[in-house]
Coordinates of C-alpha atoms and ligand atoms in Angstrom, one line a residue:
X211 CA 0.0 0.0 0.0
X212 CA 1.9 3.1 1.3
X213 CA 4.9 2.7 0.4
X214 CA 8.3 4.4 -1.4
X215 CA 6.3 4.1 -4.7
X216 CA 2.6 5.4 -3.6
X217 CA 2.2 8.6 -1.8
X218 CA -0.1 8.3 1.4
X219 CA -3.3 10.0 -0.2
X220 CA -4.3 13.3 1.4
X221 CA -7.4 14.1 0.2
X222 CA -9.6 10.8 0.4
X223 CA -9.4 11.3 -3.5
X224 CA -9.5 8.1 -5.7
X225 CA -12.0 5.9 -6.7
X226 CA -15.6 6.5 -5.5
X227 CA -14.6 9.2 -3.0
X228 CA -14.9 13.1 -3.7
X229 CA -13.6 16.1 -1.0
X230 CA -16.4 19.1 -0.7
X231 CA -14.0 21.7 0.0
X232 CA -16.3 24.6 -0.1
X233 CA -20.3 24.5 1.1
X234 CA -20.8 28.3 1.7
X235 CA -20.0 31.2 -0.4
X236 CA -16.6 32.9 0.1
X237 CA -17.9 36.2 0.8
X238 CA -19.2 37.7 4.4
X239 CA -21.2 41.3 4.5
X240 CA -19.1 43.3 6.6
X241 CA -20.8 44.5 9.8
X242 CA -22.3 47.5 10.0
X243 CA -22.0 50.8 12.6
X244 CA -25.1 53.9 13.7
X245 CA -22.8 57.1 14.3
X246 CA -24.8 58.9 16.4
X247 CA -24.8 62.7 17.5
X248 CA -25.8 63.5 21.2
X249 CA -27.4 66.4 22.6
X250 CA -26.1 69.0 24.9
X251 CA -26.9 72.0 26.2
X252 CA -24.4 74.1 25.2
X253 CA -23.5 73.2 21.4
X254 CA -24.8 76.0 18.8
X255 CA -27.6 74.5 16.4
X256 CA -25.6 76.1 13.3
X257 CA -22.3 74.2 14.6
X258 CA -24.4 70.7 14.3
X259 CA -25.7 71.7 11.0
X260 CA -22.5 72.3 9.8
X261 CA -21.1 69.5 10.9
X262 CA -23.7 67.1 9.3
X263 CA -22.9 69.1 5.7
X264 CA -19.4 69.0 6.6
X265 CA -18.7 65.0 7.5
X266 CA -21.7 63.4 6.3
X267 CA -22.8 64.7 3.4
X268 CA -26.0 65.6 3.9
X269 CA -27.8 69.1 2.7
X270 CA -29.3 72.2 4.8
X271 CA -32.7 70.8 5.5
X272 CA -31.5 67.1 5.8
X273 CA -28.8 68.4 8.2
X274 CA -31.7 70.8 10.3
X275 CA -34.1 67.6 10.5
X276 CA -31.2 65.8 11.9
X277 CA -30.2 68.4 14.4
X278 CA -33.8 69.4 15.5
X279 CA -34.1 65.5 16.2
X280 CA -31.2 65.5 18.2
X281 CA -32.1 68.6 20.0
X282 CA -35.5 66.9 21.0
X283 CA -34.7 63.6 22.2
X284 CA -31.4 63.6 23.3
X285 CA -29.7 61.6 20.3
X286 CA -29.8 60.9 16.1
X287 CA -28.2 59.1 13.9
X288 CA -25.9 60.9 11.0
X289 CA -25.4 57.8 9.0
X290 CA -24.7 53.9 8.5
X291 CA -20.9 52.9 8.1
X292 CA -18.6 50.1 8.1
X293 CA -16.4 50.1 11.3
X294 CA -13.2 52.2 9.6
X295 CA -15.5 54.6 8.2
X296 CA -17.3 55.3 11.0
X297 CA -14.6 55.2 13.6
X298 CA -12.9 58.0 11.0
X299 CA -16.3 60.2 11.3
X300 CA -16.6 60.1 14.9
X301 CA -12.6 61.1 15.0
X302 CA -13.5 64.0 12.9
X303 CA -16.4 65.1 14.4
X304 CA -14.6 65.0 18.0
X305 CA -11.4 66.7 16.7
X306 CA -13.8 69.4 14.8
X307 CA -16.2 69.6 18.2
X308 CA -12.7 70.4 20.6
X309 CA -10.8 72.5 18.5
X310 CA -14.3 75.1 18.5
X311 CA -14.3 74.5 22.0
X312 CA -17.8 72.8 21.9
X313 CA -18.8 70.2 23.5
X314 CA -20.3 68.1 21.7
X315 CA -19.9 64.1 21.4
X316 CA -20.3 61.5 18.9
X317 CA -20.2 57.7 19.0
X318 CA -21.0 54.9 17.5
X319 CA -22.8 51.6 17.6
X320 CA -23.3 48.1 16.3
X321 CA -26.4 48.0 14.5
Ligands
TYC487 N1 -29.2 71.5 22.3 C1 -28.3 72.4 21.6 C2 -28.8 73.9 21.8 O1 -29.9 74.1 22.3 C3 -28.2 72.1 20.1 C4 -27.7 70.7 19.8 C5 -28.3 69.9 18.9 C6 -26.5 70.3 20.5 C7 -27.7 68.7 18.6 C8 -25.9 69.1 20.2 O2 -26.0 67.0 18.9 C9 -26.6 68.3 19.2 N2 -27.9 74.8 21.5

C-alpha cells in the first residue's frame, strides 16, 4: 500500500470518494455601525448643521431635520458605516467639536 512508490493519499481522493471543499460562499457582508450625534446643552444648532454638511454629506434641510431630532430627544443618527468609516467620522467630528471648543460628542454603535 503506502509505500516508497505510492504517496499516502491526502485528500480521500481516488476511486468512489470526492472532497467538498467549499459548502458556503466565500464572501461575508461586513458589519455595520449607527454614528450617532448627542445632545447638549451648550453646542450652537448652526455648529451641528455644519457638521452634518461638513462630514456626512447631507444638505441644509436634511442636516436641520437631523439636528432638530437630536435637539428633541437627546440623540440621532448621521449615518450607517462600516467600522473604519465610522470610527474615521466620529474622530472628525470629536477633533472638529474640541478644536471650536464645543462640547459636543459622537459615538458609534453596532447595528
Ligand atoms: N441643544 C443644543 C442647543 O440648544 C443644540 C444641539 C443639537 C447640540 C444637537 C448638540 O447634537 C446636538 N444649542
Amino acid at each position: 500500500m503506502a509505500g516508497p512508490d505510492t504517496p499516502p493519499r491526502k485528500g480521500g481522493e481516488g476511486p468512489g470518494t470526492a472532497v467538498i471543499t467549499r459548502t458556503k460562499p466565500q464572501t461575508k457582508r461586513p458589519s455595520l455601525y449607527r454614528v450617532l450625534l448627542l445632545n447638549d446643552d451648550y453646542t450652537p444648532m448652526e455648529f451641528v448643521v455644519h457638521v452634518l454638511e461638513r462630514f456626512f454629506n447631507k444638505n441644509r434641510d436634511q442636516a436641520n431635520t437631523i439636528m432638530l431630532h437630536v435637539h428633541h430627544h437627546g440623540v440621532g443618527e448621521c449615518g450607517v458605516f462600516t467600522y473604519e468609516v465610522a470610527e474615521t467620522k466620529v474622530t472628525q467630528v470629536m477633533d472638529f467639536a474640541r478644536k471650536h471648543q464645543h462640547p459636543l460628542q459622537c459615538v458609534m454603535e453596532k447595528k
